[in-house]
PDB file of C-alpha atoms in Angstrom:
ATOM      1  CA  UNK Z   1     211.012  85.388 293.138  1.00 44.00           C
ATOM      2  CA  UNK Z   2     209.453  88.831 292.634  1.00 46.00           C
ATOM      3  CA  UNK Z   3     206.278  88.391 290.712  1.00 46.00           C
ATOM      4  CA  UNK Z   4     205.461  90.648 287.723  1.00 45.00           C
ATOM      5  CA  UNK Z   5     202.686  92.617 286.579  1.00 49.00           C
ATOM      6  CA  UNK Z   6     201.754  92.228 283.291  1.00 48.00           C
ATOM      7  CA  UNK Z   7     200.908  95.526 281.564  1.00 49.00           C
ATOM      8  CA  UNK Z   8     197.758  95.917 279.635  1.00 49.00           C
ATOM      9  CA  UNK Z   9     197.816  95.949 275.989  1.00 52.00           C
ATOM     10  CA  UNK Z  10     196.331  98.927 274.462  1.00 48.00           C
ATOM     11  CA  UNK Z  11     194.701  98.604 270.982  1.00 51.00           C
ATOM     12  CA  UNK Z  12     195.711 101.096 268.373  1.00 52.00           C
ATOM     13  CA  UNK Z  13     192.529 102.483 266.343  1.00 49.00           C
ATOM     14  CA  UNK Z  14     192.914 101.846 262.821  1.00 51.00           C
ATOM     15  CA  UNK Z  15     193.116 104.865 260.402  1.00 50.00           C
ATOM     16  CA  UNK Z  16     189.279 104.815 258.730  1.00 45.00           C
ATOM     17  CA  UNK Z  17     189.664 105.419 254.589  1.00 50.00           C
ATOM     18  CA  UNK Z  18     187.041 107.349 253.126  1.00 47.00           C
ATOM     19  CA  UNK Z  19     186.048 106.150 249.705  1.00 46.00           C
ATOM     20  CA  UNK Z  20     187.569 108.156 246.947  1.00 48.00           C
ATOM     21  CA  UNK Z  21     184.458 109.435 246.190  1.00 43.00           C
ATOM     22  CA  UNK Z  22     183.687 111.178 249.503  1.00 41.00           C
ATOM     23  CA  UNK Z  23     186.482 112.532 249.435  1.00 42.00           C
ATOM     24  CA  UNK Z  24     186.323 114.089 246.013  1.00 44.00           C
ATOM     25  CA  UNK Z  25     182.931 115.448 247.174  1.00 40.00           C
ATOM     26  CA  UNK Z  26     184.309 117.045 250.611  1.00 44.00           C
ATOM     27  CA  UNK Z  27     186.833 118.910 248.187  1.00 42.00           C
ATOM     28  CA  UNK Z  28     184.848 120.133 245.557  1.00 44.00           C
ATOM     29  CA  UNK Z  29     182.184 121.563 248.197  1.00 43.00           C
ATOM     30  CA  UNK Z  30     181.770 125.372 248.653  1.00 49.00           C
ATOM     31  CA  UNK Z  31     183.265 126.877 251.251  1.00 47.00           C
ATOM     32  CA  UNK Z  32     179.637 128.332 252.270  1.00 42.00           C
ATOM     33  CA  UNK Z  33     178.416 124.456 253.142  1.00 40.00           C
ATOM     34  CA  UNK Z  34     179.479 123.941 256.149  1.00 42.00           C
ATOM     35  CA  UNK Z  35     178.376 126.995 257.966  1.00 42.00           C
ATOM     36  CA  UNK Z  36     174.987 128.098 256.372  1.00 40.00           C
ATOM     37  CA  UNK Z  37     171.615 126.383 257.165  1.00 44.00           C
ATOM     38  CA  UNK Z  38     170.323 123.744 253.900  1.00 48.00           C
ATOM     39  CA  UNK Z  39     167.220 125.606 254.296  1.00 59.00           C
ATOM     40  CA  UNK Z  40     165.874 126.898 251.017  1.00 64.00           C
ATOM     41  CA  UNK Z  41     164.871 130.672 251.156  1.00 61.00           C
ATOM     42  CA  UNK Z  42     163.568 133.400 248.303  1.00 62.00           C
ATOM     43  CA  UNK Z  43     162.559 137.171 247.723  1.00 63.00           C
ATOM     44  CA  UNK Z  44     163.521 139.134 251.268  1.00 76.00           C
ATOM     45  CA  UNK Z  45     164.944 136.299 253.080  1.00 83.00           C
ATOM     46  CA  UNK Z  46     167.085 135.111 250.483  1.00 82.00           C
ATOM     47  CA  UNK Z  47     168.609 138.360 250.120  1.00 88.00           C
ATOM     48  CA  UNK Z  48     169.093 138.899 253.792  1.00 90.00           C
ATOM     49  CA  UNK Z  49     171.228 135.038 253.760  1.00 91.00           C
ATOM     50  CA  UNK Z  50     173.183 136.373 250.561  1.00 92.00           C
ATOM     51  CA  UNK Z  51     174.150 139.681 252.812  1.00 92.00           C
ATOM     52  CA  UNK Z  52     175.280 136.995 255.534  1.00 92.00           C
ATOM     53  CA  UNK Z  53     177.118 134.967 253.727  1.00 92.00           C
ATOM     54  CA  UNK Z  54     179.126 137.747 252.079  1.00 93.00           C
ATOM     55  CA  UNK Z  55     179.797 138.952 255.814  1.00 94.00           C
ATOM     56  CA  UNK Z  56     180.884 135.610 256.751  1.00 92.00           C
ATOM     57  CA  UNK Z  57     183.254 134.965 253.753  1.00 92.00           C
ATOM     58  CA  UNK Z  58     184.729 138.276 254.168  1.00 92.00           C
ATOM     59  CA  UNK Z  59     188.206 138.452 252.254  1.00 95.00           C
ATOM     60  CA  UNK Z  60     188.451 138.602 248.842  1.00 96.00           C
ATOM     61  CA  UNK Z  61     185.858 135.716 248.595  1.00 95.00           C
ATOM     62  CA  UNK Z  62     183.074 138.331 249.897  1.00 94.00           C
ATOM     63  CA  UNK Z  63     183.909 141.076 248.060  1.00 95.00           C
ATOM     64  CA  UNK Z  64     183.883 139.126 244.596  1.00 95.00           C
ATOM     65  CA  UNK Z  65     180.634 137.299 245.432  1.00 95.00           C
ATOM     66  CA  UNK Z  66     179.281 141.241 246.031  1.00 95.00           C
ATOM     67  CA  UNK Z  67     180.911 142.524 243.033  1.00 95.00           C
ATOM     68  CA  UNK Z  68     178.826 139.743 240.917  1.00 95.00           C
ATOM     69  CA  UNK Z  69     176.305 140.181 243.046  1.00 95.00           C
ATOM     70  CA  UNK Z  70     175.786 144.132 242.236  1.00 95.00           C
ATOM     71  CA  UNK Z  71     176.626 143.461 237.819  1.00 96.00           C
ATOM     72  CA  UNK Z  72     173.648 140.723 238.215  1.00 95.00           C
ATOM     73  CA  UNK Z  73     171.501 143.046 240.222  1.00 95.00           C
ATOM     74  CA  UNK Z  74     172.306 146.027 236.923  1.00 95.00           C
ATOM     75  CA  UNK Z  75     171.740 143.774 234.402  1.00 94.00           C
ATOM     76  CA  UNK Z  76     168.425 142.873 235.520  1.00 93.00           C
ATOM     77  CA  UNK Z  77     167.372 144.887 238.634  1.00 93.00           C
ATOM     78  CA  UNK Z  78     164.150 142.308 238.484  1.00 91.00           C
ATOM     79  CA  UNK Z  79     165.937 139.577 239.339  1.00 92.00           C
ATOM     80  CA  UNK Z  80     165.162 137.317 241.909  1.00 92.00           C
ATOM     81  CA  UNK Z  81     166.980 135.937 244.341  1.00 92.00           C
ATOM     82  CA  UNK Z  82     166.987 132.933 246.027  1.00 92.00           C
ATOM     83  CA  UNK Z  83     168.998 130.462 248.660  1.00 90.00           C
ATOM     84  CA  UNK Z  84     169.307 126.901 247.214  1.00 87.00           C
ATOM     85  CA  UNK Z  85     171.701 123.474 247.495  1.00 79.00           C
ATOM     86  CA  UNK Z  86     172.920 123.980 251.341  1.00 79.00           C
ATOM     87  CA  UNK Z  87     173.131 127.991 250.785  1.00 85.00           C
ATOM     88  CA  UNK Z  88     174.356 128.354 247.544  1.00 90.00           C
ATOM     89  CA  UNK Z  89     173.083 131.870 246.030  1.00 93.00           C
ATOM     90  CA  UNK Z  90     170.638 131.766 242.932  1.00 94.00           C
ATOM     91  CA  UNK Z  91     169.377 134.263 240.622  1.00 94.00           C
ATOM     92  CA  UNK Z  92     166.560 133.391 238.758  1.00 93.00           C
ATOM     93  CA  UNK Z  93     164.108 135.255 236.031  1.00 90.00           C
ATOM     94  CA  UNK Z  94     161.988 133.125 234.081  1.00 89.00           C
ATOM     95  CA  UNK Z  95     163.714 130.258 235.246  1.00 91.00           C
ATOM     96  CA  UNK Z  96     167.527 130.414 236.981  1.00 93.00           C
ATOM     97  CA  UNK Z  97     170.071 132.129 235.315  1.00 94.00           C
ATOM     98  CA  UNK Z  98     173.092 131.529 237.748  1.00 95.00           C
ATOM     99  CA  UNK Z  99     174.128 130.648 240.829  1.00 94.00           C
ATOM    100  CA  UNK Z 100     177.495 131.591 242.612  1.00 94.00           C
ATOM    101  CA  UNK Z 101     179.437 129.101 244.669  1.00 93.00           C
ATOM    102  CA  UNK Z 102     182.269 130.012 247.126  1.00 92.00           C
ATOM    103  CA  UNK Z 103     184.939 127.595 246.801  1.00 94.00           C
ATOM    104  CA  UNK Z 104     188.574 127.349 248.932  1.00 92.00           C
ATOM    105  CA  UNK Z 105     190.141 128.907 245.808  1.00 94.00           C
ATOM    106  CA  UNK Z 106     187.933 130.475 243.578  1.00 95.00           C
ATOM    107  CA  UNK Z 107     184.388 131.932 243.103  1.00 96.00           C
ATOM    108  CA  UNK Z 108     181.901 130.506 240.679  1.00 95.00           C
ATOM    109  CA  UNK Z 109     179.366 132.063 238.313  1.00 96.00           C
ATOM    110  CA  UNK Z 110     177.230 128.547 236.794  1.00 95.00           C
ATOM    111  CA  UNK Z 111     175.056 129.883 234.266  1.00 96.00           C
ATOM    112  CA  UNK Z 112     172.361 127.118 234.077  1.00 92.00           C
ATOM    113  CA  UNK Z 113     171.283 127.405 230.574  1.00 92.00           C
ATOM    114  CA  UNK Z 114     175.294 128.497 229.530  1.00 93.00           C
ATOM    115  CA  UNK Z 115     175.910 126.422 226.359  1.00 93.00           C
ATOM    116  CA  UNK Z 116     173.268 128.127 224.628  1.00 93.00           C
ATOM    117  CA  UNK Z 117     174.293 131.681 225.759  1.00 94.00           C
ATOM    118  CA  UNK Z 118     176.757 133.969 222.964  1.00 93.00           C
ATOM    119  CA  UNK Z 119     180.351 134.292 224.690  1.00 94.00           C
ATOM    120  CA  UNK Z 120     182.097 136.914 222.177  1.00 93.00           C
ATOM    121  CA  UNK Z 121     184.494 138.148 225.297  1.00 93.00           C
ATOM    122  CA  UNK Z 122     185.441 134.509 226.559  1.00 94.00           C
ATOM    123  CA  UNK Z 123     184.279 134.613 229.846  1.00 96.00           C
ATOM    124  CA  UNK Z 124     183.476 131.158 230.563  1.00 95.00           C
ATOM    125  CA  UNK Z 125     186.151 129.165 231.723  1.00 94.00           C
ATOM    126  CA  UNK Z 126     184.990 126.362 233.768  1.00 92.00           C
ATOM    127  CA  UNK Z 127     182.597 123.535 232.985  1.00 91.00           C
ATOM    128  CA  UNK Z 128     183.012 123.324 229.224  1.00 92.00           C
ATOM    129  CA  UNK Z 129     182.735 120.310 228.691  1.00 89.00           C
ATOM    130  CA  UNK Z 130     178.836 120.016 229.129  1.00 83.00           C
ATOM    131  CA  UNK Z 131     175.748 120.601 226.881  1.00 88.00           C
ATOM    132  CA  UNK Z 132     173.987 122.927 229.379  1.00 92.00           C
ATOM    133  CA  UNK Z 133     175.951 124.869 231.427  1.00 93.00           C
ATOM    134  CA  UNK Z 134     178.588 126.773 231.688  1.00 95.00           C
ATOM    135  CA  UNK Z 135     180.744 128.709 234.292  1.00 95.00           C
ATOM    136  CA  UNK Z 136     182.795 131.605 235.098  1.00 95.00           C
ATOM    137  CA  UNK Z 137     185.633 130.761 237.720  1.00 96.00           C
ATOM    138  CA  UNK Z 138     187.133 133.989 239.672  1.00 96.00           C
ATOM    139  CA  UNK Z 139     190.115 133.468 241.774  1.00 95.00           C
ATOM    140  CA  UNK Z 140     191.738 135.726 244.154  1.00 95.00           C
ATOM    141  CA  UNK Z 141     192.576 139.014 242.347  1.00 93.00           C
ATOM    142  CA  UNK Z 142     190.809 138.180 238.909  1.00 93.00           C
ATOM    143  CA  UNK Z 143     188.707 140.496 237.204  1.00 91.00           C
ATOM    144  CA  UNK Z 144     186.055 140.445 234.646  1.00 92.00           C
ATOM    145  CA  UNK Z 145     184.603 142.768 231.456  1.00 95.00           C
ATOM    146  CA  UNK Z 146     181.629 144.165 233.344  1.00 95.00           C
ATOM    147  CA  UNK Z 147     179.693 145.126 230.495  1.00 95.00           C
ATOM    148  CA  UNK Z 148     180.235 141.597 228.751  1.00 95.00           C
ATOM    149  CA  UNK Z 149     179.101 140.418 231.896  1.00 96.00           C
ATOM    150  CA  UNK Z 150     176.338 141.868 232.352  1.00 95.00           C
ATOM    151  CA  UNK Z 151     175.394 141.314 228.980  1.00 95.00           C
ATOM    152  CA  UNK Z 152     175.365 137.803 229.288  1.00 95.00           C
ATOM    153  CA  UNK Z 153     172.972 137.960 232.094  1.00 95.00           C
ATOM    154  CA  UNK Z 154     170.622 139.382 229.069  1.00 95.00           C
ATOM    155  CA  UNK Z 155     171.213 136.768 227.446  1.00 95.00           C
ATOM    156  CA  UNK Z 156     170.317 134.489 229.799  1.00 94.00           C
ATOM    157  CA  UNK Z 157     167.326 136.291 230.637  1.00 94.00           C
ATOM    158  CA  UNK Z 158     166.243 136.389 226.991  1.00 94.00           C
ATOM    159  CA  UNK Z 159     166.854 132.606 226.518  1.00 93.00           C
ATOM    160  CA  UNK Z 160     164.654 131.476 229.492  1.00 90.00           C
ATOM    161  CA  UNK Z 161     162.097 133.491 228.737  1.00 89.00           C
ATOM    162  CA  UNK Z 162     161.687 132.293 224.928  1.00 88.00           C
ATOM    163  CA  UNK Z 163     161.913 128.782 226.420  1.00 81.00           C
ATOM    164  CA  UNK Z 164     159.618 129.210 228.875  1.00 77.00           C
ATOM    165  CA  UNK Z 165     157.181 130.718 225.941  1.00 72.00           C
ATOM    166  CA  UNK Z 166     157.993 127.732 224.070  1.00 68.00           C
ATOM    167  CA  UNK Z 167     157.260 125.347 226.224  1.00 60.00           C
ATOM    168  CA  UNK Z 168     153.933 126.762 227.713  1.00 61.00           C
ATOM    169  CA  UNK Z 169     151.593 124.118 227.199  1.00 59.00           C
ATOM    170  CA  UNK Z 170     148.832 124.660 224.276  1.00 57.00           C
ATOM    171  CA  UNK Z 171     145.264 124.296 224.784  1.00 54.00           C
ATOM    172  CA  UNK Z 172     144.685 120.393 224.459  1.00 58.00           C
ATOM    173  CA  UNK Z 173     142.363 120.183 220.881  1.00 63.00           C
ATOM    174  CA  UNK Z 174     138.860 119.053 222.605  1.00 62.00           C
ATOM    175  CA  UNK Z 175     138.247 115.456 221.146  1.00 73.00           C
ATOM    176  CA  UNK Z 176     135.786 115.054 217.828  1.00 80.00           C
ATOM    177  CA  UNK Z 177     132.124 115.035 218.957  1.00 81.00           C
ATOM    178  CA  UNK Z 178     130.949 111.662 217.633  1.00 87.00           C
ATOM    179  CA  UNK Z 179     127.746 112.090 215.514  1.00 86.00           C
ATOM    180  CA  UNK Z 180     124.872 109.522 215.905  1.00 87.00           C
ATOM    181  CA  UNK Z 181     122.834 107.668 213.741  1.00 81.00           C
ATOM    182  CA  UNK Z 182     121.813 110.410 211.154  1.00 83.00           C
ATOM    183  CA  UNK Z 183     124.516 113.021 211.637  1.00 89.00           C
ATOM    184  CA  UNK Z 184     123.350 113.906 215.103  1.00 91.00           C
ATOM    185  CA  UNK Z 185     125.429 115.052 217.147  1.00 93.00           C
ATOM    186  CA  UNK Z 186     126.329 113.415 220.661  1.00 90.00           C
ATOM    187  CA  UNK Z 187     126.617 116.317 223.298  1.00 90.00           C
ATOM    188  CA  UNK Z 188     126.542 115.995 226.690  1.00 89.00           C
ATOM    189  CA  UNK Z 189     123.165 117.956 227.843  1.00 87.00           C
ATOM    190  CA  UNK Z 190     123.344 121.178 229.835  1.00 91.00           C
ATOM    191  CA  UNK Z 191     121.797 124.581 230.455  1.00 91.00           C
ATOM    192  CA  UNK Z 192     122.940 128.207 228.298  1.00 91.00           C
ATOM    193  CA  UNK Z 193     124.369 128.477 225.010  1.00 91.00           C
ATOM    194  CA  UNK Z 194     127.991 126.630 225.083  1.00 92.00           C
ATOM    195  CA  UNK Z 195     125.961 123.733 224.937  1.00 92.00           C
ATOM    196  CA  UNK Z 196     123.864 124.721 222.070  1.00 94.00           C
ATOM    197  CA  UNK Z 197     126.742 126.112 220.272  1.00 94.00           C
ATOM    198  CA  UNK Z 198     129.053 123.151 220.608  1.00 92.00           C
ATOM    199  CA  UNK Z 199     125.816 121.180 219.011  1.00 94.00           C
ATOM    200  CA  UNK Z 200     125.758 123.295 216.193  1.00 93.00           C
ATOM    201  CA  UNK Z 201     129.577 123.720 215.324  1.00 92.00           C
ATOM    202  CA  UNK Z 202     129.244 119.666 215.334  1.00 92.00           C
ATOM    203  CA  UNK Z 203     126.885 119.629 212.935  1.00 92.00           C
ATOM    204  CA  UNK Z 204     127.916 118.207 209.784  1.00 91.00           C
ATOM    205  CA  UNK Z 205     128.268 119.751 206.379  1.00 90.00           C
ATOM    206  CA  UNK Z 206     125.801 122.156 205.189  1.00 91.00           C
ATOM    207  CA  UNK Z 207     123.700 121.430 208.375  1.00 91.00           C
ATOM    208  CA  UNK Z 208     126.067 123.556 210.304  1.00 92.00           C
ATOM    209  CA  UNK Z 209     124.956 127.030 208.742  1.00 92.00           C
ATOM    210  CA  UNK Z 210     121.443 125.981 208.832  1.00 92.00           C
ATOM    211  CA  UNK Z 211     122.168 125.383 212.751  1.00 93.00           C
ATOM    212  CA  UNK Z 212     123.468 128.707 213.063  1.00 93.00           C
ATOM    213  CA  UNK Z 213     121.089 130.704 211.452  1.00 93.00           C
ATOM    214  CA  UNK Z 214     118.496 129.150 213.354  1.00 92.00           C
ATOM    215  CA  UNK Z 215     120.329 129.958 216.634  1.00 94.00           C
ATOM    216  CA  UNK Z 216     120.650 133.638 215.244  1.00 93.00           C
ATOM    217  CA  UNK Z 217     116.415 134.244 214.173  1.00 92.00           C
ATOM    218  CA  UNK Z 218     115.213 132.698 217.472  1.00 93.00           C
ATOM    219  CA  UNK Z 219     118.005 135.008 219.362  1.00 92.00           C
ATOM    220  CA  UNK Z 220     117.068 138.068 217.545  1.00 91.00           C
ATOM    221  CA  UNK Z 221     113.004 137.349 217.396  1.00 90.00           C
ATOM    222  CA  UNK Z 222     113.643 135.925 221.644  1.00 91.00           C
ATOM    223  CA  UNK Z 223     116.419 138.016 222.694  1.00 86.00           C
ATOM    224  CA  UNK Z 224     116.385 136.924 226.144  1.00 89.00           C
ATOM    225  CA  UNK Z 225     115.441 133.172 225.396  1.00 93.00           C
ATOM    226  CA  UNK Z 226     116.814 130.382 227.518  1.00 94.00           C
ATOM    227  CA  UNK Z 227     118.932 127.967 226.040  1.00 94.00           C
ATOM    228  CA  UNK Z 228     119.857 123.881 226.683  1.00 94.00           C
ATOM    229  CA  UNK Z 229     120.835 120.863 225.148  1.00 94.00           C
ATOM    230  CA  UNK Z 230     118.698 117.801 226.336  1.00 92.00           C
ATOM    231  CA  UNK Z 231     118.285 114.634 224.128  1.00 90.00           C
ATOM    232  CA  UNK Z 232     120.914 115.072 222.207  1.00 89.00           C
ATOM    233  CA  UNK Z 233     118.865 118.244 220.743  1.00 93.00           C
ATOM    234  CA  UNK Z 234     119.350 122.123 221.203  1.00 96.00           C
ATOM    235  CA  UNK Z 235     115.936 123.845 223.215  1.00 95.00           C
ATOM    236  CA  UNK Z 236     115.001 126.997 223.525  1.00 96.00           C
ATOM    237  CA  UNK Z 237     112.488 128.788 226.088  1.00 94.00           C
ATOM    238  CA  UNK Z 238     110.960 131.205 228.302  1.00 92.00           C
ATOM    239  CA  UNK Z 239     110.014 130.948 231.609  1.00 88.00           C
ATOM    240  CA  UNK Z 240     107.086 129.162 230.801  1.00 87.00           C
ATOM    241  CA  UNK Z 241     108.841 126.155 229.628  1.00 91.00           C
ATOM    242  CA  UNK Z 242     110.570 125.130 226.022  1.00 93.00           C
ATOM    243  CA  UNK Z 243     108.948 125.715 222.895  1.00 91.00           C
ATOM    244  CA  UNK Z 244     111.203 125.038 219.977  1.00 92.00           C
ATOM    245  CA  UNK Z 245     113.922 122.712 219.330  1.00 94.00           C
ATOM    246  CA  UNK Z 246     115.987 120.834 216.246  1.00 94.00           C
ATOM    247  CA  UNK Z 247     117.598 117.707 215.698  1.00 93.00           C
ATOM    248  CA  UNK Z 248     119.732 116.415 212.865  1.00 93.00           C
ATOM    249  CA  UNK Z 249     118.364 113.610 210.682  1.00 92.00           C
ATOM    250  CA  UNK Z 250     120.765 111.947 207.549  1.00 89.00           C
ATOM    251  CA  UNK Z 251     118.826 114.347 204.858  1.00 90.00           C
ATOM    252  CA  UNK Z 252     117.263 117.333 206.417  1.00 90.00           C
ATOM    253  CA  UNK Z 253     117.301 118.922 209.961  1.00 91.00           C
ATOM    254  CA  UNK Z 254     113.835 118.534 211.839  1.00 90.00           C
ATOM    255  CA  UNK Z 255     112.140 122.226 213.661  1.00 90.00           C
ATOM    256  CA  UNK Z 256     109.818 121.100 216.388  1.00 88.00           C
ATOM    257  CA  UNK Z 257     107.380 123.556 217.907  1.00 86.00           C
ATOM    258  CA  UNK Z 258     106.268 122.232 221.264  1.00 86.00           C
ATOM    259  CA  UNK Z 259     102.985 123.914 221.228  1.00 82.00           C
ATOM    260  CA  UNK Z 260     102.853 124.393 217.433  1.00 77.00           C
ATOM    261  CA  UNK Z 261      98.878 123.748 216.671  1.00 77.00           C
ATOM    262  CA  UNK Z 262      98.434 126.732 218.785  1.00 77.00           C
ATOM    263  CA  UNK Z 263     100.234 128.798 216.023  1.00 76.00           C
ATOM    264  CA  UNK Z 264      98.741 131.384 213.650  1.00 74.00           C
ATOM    265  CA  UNK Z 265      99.008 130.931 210.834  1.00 76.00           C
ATOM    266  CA  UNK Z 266      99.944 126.690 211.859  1.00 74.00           C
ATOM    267  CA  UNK Z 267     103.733 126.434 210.346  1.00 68.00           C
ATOM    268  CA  UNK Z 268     103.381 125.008 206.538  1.00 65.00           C
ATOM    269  CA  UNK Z 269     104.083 121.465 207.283  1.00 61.00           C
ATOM    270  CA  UNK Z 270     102.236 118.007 206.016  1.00 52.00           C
ATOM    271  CA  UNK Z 271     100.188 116.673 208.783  1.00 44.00           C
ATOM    272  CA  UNK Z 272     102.484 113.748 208.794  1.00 41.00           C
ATOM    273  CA  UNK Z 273     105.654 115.029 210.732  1.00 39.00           C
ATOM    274  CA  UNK Z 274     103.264 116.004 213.297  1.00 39.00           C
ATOM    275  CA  UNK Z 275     104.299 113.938 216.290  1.00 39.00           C
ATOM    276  CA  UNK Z 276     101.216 114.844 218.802  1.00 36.00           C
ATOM    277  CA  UNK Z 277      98.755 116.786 218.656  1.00 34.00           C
ATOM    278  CA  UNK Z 278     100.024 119.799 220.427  1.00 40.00           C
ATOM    279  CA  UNK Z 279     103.515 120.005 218.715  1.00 44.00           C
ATOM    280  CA  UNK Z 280     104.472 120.525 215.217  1.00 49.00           C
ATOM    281  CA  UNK Z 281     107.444 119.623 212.885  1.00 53.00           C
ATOM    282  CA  UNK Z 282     108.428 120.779 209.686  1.00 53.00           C
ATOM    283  CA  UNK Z 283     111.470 119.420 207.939  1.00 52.00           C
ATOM    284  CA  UNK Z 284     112.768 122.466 206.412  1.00 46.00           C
ATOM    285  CA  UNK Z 285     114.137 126.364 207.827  1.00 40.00           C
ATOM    286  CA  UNK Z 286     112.871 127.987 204.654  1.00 37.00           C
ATOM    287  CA  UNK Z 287     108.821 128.204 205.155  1.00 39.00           C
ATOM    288  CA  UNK Z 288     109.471 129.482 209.042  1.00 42.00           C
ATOM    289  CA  UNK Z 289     108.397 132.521 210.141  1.00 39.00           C
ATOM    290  CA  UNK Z 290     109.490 134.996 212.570  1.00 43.00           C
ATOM    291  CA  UNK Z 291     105.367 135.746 212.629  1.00 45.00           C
ATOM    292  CA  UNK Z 292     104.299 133.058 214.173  1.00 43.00           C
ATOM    293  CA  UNK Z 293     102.890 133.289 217.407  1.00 44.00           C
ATOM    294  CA  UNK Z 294     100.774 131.029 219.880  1.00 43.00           C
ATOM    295  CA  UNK Z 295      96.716 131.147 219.455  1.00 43.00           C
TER     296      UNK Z 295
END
């Protein structure tokens, strides 16, 4: 009895299914995915990848992408351009304005900011369904109204630009200095006159134009004084060291001279605001005197 070989079974692969979803996406890709790098790229290099992808579309595909290409470039000779989403071509001023995707069967102008852009001529005709963009599909032997073209490439210029002027951020208001017991005001000490200035701009009520035209005699009478805010109380000096300052009290704003019973004449004031013997402090801006000078 002749014995038989038994022949090995051989196991038939199973067809893999792609999701739906993939699949879709594979479809709707531009033709320029697969063969240009996902690296991004702007300015001179971005330019030189937009030349090579033209080159290696070729066709009628390359030609329309250049025809774009050149109305963009009239419109706004300004514009930037740049290499984004796996090599897809971007112009951008103030923001993008459109990018242009090769697909299998058409090419397509997506103006970013579209839904807000005037479209007298009707030249969007893809992706109308949004609330921001909108795009121009151009299959093979379709042309478009240059000069509508190009004037929506204004537009779009003129619509990032006022949003981009919109939206720049405005100087944050600085918070309210709080005042201290008596109206003073609470500032962080420091050396020059923003210091000095932000005291007296905080001062409250009337107290603020006495502040100032204090600031304004001892700048005038001192022009090259030095300036600081320490205590909680404007200073000003020479190189020899402070000799006049003010702080705000609930009813009047107090002038102390540092060295004031070397003054002649002594500044009008009752012996009782004097707070040592070497400095004098007089309760009111009207008796002071641009005279006054040390002993």
């Amino acid at each position: 009895m002749a014995e038989t070989q038994a022949k090995p079974r051989t196991r038939q692969a199973k067809p893999v299914k792609r999701p739906a979803s993939a699949s879709k996406a594979n479809a709707q890709m531009p033709a320029t995915a697969k063969k240009t790098s996902t690296e991004q790229a702007s300015g001179d290099a971005a330019s030189q990848r937009i030349d090579q992808r033209i080159r290696e579309l070729g066709g009628w595909r390359g030609e329309t992408l250049a025809r774009m290409r050149a109305l963009i470039q009239e419109a706004v000779p300004e514009v930037l351009e740049e290499v984004k989403w796996r090599g897809t071509p971007v112009w951008s001023l103030h923001g993008i304005l459109c990018t242009g995707e090769s697909y299998t069967k058409a090419v397509k102008l997506t103006f970013a900011q579209g839904a807000k852009l005037p479209d007298p001529s009707g030249l969007f005709n893809s992706s109308l369904e949004g609330n921001t963009r909108r795009a121009i599909d151009l299959p093979e032997g379709a042309t478009v109204n240059a000069r509508a073209f190009k004037a929506l490439v204004k537009a779009a210029v003129a619509l990032n630009a006022a949003s981009k002027k919109k939206a720049r951020p405005t100087a944050s208001k600085a918070p309210p200095v709080k005042l201290l017991s008596g109206g003073n005001p609470r500032i962080a000490k420091g050396d020059g006159d923003a210091p000095v200035q932000a005291y007296i701009a905080a001062m409250p009520g009337w107290k603020r134009d006495v502040g100032q035209r204090l600031d304004a005699l001892i700048v005038r009478s001192v022009p090259h004084v030095r300036k600081a805010v320490k205590w909680n109380s404007p200073l000003y000096g020479t190189d020899g060291g402070w000799f006049l300052g003010f702080h705000v009290f609930a009813r009047y704003i107090k002038v102390s001279f540092f060295r004031g019973a070397s003054l002649r004449p002594v500044p009008p004031v009752p012996a009782r605001t004097r707070t040592r013997a070497t400095s004098t402090s007089t309760k009111t801006t009207r008796s002071m005197r641009c005279g006054w000078r040390p002993g």
